[in-house]
mmCIF file of C-alpha atoms and ligand atoms in Angstrom:
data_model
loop_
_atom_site.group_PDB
_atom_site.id
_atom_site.type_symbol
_atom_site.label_atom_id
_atom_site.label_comp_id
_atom_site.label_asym_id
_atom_site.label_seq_id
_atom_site.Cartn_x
_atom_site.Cartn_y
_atom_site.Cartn_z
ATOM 1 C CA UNK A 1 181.166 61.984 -176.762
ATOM 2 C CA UNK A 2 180.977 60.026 -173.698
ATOM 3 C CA UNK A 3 178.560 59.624 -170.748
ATOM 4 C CA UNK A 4 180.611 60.931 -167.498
ATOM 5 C CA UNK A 5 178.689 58.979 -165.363
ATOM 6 C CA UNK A 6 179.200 55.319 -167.428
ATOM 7 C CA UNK A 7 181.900 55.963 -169.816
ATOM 8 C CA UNK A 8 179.049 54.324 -172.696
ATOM 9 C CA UNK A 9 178.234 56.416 -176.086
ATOM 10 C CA UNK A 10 176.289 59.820 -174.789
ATOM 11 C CA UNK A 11 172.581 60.519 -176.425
ATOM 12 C CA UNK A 12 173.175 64.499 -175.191
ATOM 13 C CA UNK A 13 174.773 67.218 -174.093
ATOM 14 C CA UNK A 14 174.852 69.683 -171.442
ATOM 15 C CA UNK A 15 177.332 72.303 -172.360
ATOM 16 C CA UNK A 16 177.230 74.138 -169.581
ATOM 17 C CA UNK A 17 177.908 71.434 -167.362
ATOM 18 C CA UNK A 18 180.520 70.188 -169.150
ATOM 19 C CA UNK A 19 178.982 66.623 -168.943
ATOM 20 C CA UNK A 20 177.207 64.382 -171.386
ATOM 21 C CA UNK A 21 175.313 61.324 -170.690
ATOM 22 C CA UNK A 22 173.431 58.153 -172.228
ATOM 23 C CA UNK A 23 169.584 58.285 -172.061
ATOM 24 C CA UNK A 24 169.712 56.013 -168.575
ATOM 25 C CA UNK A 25 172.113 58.753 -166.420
ATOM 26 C CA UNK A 26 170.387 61.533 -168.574
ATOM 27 C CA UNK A 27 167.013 60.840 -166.861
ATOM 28 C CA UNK A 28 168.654 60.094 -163.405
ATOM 29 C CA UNK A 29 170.832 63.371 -163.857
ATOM 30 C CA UNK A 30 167.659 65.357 -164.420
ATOM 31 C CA UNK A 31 165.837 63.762 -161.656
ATOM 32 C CA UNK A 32 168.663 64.720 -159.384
ATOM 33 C CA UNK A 33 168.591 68.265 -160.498
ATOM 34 C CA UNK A 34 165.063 68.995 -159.778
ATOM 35 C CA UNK A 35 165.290 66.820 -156.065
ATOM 36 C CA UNK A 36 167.961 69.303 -155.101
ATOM 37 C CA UNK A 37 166.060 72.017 -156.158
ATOM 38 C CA UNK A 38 162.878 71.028 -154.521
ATOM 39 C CA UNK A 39 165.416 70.997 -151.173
ATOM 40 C CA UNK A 40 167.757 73.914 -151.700
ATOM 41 C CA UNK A 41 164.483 76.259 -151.723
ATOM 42 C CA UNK A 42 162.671 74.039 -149.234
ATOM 43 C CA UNK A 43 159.959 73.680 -151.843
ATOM 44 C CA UNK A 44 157.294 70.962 -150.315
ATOM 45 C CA UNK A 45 158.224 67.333 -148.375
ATOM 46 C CA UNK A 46 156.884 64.152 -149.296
ATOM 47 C CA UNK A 47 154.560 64.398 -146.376
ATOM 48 C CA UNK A 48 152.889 67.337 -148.639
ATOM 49 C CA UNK A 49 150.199 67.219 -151.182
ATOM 50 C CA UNK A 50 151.043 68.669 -154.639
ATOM 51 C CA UNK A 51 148.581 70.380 -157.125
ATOM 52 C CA UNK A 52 150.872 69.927 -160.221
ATOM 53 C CA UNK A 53 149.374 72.596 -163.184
ATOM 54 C CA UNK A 54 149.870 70.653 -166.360
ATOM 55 C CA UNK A 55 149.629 72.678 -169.457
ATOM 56 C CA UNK A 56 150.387 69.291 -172.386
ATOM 57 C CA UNK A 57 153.925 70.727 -172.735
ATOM 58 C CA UNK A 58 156.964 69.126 -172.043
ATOM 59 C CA UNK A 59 157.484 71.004 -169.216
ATOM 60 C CA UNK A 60 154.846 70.351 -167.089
ATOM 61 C CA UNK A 61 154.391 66.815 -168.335
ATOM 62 C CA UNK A 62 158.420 65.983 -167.174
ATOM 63 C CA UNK A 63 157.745 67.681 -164.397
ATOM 64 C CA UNK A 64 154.784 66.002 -163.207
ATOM 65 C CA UNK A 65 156.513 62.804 -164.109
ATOM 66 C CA UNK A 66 159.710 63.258 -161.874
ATOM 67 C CA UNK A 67 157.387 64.427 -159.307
ATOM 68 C CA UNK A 68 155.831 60.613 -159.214
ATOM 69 C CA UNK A 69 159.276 58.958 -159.824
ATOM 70 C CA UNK A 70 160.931 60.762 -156.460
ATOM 71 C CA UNK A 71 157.969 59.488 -154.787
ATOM 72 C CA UNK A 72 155.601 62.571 -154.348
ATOM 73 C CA UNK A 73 152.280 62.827 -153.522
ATOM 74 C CA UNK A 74 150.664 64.675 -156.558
ATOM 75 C CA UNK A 75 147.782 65.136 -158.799
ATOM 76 C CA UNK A 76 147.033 66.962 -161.836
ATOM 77 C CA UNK A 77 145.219 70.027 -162.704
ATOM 78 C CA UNK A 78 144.224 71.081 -166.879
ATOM 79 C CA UNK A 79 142.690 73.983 -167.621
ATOM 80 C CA UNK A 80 140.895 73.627 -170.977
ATOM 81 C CA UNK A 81 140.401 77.333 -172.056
ATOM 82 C CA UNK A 82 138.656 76.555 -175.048
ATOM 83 C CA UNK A 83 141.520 77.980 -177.842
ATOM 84 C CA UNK A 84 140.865 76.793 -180.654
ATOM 85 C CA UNK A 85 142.179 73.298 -181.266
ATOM 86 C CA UNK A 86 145.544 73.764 -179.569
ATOM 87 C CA UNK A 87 142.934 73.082 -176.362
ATOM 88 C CA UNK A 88 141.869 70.109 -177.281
ATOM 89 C CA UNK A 89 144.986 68.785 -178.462
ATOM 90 C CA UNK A 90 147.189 69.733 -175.384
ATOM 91 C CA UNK A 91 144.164 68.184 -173.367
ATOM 92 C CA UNK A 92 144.656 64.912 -174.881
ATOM 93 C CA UNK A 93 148.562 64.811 -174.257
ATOM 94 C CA UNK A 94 147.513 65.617 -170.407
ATOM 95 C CA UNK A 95 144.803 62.803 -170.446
ATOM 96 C CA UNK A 96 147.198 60.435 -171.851
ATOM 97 C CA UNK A 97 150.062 61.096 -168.931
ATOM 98 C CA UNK A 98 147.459 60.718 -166.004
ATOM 99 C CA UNK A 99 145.499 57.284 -167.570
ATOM 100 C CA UNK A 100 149.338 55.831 -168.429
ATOM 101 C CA UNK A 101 150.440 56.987 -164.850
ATOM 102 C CA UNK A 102 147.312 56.032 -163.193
ATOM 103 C CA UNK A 103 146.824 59.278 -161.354
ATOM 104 C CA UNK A 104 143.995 61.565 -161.003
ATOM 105 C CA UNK A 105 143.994 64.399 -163.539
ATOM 106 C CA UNK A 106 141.074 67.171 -162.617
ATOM 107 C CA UNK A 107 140.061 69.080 -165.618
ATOM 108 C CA UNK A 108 138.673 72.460 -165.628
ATOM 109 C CA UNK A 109 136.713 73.196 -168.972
ATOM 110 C CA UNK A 110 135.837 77.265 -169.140
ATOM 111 C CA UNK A 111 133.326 76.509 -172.099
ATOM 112 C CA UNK A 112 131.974 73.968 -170.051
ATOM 113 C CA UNK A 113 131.150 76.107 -166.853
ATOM 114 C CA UNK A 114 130.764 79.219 -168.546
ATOM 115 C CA UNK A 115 129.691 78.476 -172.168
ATOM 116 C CA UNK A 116 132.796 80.149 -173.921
ATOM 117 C CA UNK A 117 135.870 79.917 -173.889
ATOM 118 C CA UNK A 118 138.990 82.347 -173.293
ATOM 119 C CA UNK A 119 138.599 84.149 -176.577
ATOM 120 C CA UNK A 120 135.593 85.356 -176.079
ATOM 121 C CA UNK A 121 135.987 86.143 -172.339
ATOM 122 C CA UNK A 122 139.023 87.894 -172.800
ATOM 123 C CA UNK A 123 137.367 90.327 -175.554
ATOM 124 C CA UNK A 124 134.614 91.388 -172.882
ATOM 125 C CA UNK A 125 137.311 92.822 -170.685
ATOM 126 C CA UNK A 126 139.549 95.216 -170.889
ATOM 127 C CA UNK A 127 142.656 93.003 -170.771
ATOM 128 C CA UNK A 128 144.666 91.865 -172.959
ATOM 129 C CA UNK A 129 144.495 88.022 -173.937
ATOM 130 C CA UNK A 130 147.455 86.918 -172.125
ATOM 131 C CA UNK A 131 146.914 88.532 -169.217
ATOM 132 C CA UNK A 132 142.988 88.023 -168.753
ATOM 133 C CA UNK A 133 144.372 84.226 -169.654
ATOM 134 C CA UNK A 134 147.397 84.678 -166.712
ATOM 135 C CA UNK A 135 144.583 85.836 -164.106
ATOM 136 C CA UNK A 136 142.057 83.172 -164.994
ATOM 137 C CA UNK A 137 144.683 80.131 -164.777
ATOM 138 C CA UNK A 138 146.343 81.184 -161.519
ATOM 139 C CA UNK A 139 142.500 81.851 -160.029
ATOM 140 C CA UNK A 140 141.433 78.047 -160.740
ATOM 141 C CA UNK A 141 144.627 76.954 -159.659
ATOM 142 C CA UNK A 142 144.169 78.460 -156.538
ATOM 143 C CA UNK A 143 141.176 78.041 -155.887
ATOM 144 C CA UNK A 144 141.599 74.098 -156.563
ATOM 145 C CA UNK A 145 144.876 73.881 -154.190
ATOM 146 C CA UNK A 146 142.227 75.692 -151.775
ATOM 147 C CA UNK A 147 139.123 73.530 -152.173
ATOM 148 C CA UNK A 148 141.267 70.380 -153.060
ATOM 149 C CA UNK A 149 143.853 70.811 -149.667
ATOM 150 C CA UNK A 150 146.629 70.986 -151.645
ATOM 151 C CA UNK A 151 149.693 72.122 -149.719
ATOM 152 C CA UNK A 152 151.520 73.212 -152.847
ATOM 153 C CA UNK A 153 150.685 74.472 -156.654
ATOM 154 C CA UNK A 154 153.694 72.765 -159.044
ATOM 155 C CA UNK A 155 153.984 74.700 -162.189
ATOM 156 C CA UNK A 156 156.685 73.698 -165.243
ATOM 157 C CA UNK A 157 158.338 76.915 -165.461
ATOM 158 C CA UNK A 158 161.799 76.785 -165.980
ATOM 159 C CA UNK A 159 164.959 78.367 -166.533
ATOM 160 C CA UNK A 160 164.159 79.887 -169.926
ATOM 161 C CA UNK A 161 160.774 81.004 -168.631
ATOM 162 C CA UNK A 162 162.385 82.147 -165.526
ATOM 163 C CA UNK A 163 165.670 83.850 -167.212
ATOM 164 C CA UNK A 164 163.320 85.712 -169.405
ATOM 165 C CA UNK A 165 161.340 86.958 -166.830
ATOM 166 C CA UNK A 166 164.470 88.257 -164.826
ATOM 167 C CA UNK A 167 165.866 90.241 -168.261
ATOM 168 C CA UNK A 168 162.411 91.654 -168.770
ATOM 169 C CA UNK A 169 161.844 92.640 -165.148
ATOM 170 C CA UNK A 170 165.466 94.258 -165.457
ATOM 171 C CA UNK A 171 164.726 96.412 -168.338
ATOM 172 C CA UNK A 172 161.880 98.055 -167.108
ATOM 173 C CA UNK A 173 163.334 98.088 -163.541
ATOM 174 C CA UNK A 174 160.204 96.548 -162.119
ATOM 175 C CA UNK A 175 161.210 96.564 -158.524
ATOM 176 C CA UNK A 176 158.319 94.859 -157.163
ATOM 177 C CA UNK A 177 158.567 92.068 -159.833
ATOM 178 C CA UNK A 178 162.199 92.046 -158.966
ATOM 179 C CA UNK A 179 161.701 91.400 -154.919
ATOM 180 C CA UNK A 180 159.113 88.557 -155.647
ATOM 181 C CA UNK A 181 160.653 86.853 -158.561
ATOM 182 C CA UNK A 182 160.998 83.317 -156.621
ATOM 183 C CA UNK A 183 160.477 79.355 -157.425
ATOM 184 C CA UNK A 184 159.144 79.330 -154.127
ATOM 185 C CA UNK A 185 156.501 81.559 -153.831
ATOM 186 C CA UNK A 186 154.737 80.988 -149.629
ATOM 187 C CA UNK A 187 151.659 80.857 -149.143
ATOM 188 C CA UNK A 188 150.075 84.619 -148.647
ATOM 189 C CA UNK A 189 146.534 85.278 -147.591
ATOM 190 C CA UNK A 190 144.762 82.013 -148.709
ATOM 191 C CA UNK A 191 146.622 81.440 -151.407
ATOM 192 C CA UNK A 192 149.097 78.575 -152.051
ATOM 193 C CA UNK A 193 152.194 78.169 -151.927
ATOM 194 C CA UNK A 194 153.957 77.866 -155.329
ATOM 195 C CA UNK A 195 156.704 76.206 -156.216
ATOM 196 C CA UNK A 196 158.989 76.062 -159.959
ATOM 197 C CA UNK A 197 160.996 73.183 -159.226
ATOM 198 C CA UNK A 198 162.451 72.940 -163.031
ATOM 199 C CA UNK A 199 163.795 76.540 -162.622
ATOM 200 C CA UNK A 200 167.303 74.791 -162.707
ATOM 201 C CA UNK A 201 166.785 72.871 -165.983
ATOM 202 C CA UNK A 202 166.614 74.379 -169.900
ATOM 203 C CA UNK A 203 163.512 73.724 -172.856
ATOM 204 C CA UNK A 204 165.831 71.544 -174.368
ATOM 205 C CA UNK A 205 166.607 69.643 -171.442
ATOM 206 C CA UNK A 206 162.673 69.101 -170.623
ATOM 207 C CA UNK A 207 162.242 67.688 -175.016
ATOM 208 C CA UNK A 208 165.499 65.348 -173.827
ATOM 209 C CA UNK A 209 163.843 63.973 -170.941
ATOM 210 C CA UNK A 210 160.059 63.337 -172.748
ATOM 211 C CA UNK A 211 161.626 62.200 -175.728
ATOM 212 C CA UNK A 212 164.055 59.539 -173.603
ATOM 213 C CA UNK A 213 160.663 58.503 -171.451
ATOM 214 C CA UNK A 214 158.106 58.414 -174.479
ATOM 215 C CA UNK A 215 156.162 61.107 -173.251
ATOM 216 C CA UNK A 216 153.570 62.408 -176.159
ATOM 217 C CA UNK A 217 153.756 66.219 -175.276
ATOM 218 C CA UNK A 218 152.500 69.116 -177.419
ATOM 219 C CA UNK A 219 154.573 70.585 -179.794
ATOM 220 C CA UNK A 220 152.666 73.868 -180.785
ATOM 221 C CA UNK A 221 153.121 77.055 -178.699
ATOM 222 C CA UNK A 222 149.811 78.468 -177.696
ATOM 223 C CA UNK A 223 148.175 80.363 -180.849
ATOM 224 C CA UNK A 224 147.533 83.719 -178.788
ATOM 225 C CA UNK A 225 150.989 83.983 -177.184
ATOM 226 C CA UNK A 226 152.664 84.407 -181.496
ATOM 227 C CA UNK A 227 154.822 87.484 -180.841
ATOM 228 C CA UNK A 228 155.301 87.473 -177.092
ATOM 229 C CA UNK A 229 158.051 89.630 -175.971
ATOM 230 C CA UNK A 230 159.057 86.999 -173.881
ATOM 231 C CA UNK A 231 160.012 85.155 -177.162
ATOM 232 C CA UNK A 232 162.278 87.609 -177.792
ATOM 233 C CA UNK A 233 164.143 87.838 -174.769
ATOM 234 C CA UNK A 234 164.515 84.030 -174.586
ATOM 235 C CA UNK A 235 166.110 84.098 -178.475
ATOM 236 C CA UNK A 236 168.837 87.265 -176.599
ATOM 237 C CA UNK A 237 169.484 84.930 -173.273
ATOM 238 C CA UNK A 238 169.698 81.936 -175.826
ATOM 239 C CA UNK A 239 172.361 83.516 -178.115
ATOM 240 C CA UNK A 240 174.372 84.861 -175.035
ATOM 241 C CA UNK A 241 174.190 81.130 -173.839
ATOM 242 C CA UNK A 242 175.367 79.618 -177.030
ATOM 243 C CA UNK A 243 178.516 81.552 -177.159
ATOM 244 C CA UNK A 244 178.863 81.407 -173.015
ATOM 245 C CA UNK A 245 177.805 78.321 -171.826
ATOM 246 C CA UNK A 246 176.541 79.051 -168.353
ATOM 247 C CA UNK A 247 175.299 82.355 -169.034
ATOM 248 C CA UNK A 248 171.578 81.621 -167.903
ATOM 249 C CA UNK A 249 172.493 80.002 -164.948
ATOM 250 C CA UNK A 250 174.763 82.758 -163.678
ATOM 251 C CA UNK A 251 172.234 85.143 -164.061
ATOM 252 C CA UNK A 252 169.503 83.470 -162.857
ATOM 253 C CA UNK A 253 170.928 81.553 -159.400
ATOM 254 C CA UNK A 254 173.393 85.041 -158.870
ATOM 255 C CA UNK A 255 170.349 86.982 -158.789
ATOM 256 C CA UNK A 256 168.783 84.842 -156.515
ATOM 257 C CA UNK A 257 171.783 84.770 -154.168
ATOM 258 C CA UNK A 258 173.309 88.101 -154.210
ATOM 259 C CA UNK A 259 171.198 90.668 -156.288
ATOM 260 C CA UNK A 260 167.940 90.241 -155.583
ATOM 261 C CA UNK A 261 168.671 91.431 -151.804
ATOM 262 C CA UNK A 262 168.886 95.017 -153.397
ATOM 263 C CA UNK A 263 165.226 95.455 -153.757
ATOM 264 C CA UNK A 264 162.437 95.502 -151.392
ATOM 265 C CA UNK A 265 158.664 95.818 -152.746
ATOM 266 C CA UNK A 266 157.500 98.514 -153.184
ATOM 267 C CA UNK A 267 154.318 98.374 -152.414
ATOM 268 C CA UNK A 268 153.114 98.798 -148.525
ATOM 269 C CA UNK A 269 151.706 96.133 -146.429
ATOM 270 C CA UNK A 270 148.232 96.015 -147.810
ATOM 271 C CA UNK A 271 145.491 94.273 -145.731
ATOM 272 C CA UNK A 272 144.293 91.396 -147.927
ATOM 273 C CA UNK A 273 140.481 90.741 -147.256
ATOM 274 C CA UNK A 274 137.528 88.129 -148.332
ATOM 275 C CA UNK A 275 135.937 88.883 -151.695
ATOM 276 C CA UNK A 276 132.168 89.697 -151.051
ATOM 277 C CA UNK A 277 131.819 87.235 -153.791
ATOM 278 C CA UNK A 278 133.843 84.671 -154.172
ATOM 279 C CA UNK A 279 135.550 84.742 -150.364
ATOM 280 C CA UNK A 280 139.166 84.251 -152.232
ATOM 281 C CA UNK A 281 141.731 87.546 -150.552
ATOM 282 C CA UNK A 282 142.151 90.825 -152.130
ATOM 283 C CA UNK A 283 143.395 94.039 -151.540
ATOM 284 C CA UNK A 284 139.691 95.263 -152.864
ATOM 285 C CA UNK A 285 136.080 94.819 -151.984
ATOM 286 C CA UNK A 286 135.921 92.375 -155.311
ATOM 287 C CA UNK A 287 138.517 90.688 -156.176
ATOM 288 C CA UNK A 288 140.016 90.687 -159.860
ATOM 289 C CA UNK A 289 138.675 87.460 -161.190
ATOM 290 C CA UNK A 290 135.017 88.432 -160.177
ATOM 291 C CA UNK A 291 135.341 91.931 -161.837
ATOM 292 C CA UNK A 292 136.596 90.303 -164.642
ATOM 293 C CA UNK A 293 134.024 87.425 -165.238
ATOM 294 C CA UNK A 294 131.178 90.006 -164.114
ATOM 295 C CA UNK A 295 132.401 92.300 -166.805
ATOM 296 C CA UNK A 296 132.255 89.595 -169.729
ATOM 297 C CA UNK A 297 128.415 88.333 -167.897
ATOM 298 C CA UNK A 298 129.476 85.433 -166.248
ATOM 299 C CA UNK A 299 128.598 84.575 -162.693
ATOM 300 C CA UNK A 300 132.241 83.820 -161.256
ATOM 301 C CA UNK A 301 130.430 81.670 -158.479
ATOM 302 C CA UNK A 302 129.849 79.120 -161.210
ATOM 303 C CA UNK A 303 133.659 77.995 -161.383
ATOM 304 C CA UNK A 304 133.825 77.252 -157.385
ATOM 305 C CA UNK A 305 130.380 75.553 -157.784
ATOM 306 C CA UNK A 306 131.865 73.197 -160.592
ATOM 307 C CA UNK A 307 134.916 72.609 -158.381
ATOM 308 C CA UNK A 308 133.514 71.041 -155.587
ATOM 309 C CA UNK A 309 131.813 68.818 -157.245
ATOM 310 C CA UNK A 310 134.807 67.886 -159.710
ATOM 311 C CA UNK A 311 136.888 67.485 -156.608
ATOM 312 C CA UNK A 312 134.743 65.330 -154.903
ATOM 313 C CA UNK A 313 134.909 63.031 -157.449
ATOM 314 C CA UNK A 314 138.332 60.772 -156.460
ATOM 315 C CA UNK A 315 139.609 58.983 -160.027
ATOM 316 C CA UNK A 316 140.968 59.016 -163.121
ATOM 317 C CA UNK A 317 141.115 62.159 -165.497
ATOM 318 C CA UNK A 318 137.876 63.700 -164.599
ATOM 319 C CA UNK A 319 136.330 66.312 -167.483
ATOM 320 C CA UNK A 320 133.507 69.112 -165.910
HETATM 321 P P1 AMP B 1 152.911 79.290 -169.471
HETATM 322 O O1 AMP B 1 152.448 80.418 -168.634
HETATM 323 O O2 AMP B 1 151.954 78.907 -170.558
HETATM 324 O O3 AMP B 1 154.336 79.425 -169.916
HETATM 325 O O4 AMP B 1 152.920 78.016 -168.516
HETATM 326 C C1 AMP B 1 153.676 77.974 -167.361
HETATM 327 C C2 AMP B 1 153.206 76.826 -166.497
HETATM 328 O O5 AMP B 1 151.854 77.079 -166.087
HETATM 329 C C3 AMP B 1 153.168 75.490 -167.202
HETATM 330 O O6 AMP B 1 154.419 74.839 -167.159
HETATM 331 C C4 AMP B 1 152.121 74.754 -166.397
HETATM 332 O O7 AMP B 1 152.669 74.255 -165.183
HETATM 333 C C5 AMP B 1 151.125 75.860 -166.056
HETATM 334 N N1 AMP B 1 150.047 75.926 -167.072
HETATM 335 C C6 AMP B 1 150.034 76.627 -168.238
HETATM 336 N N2 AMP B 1 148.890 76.426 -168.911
HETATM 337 C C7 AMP B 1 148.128 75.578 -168.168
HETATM 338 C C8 AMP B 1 146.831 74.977 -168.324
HETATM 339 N N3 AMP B 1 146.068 75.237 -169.392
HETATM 340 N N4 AMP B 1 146.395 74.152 -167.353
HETATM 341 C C9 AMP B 1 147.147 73.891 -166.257
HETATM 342 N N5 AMP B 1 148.385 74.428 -166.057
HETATM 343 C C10 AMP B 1 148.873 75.256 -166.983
HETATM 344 ZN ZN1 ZN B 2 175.727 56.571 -168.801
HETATM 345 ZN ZN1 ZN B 3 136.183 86.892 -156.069
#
């Protein structure tokens, strides 16, 4: 195998592409991919500010690091939600981007502000662990883009994560899912705009890319998330793809083209409004992540509190 772009021995290949390339035009292909992503959905400019949610995975680690190679404004945001050791050890990979990048990483410890961590929060409510998790990461990432002047919230989904979520919203016909499913979600009510600007790239391709740059990334899948059915429609989508190169992509960028035109929310207009506590918009008098942290005995006010002051702080890789 051959690199297309340099005719030299090729590290990897992209089936569905057709191509192969040598680490060098790997990198630059990649970087390529997700610049004409970030303009084919009009994600941000480099006139914007960009709150890039970095998890230790490959995913958000690559992404945060093409970010900074095209040039964009960014800095980091890690949640530490106290699980276990796969916490501390993603924290570390995160750490050890921003201080060899030289760019601010703001940390958000729950055990820290609250005095447990996600385990224990999640039992308290009625949720269940990965969705108590999903509300509590998208509030602090919010409410940082908010408090921080962010123009735009960067997360490393991509187009596994995003393929997956398609099938899944398909087989249970979830309409509404199905008219928002976007990488570029606009800003609504006080929240921020977020963008997925690896939805064009695979898992593997993200490993490729940190393996080719030497970035340390963590390898474990979070403990809680064993069994996911998302697992299980990303093993389906992956099989498809194996014997149908191209599979993913078709059904991902057709949907986004042609079929997702088919399905309006469902919902009505609903009026968003201030939370009497936290002053964040919801459709109710208090909004989700209050009811939630007021359930387990936490005073939600606490986390914007800690903010502040974290974001005042300019630097690198701050811990609260
Ligand atoms: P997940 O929902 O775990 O598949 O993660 C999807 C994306 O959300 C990641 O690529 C990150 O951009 C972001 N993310 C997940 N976990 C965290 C975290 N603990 N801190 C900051 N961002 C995160
Ligand atoms: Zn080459
Ligand atoms: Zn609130």
């Amino acid at each position: 195998m051959r690199c297309i772009k340099c005719g030299q021995r090729a590290c990897f290949e992209i089936r569905r592409h057709r191509a192969a390339f040598c680490q060098e035009h790997l990198i630059e292909h990649l970087r390529n991919q997700v610049e004409k992503t970030i303009k084919k959905f009009k994600m941000f400019s480099p006139k914007d500010k960009i709150l890039a949610a970095v998890s230790g995975g490959k995913d958000s680690l690559a992404l945060w690091d093409i970010l900074l190679d095209l040039g964009y404004c960014t800095e980091g945001l890690y949640i530490h939600l106290g699980i276990s050791s796969y916490s501390d050890k993603s924290h570390e990979m995160a750490e050890k981007f921003a201080l060899s990048r030289g760019v601010p990483l703001y940390t958000v410890s729950l055990k820290e502000i609250f005095g447990e961590g996600m385990e224990y929060i999640a039992r308290k409510t009625s949720k269940s662990f990965c969705s108590a998790c999903g509300l509590i990461k998208r509030y602090i990432m919010n409410i940082t883009a908010k408090l921080g002047g962010f123009d735009a919230i960067a997360t490393g989904h991509n187009l596994d994560d995003e393929t997956a979520a398609l099938l899944g919203n398909v087989l249970r016909w979830q309409i509404g899912y199905l008219a928002r499913q976007s990488p570029n979600m606009p800003e609504r009510g006080g929240l921020a705009r977020k963008v997925k600007p690896l939805c064009r790239l695979t898992e593997r391709e993200m490993a490729a890319y940190c393996i080719v740059k030497g970035i340390d990334y963590i390898l474990d899948e979070c403990p809680m998330s064993r069994g996911a059915t998302s697992l299980k429609y990303k093993e389906t989508l992956n099989l498809l793809e194996s014997s149908s190169p191209g599979t993913k992509d078709q059904f991902y960028l057709s949907f986004l083209e042609r079929g997702q035109r088919y399905f309006k929310p469902v919902e009505e207009e609903v009026e968003l409004k201030d939370c009497v506590k936290c002053d964040q918009p919801t459709t109710v008098e208090m909004c989700s992540f209050c009811r939630q942290m007021e359930r387990a005995g936490f005073d939600s006010l606490a986390l914007k509190k800690s903010l502040k002051e974290l974001l005042s702080t300019k630097g690198n890789s701050f811990i609260i």
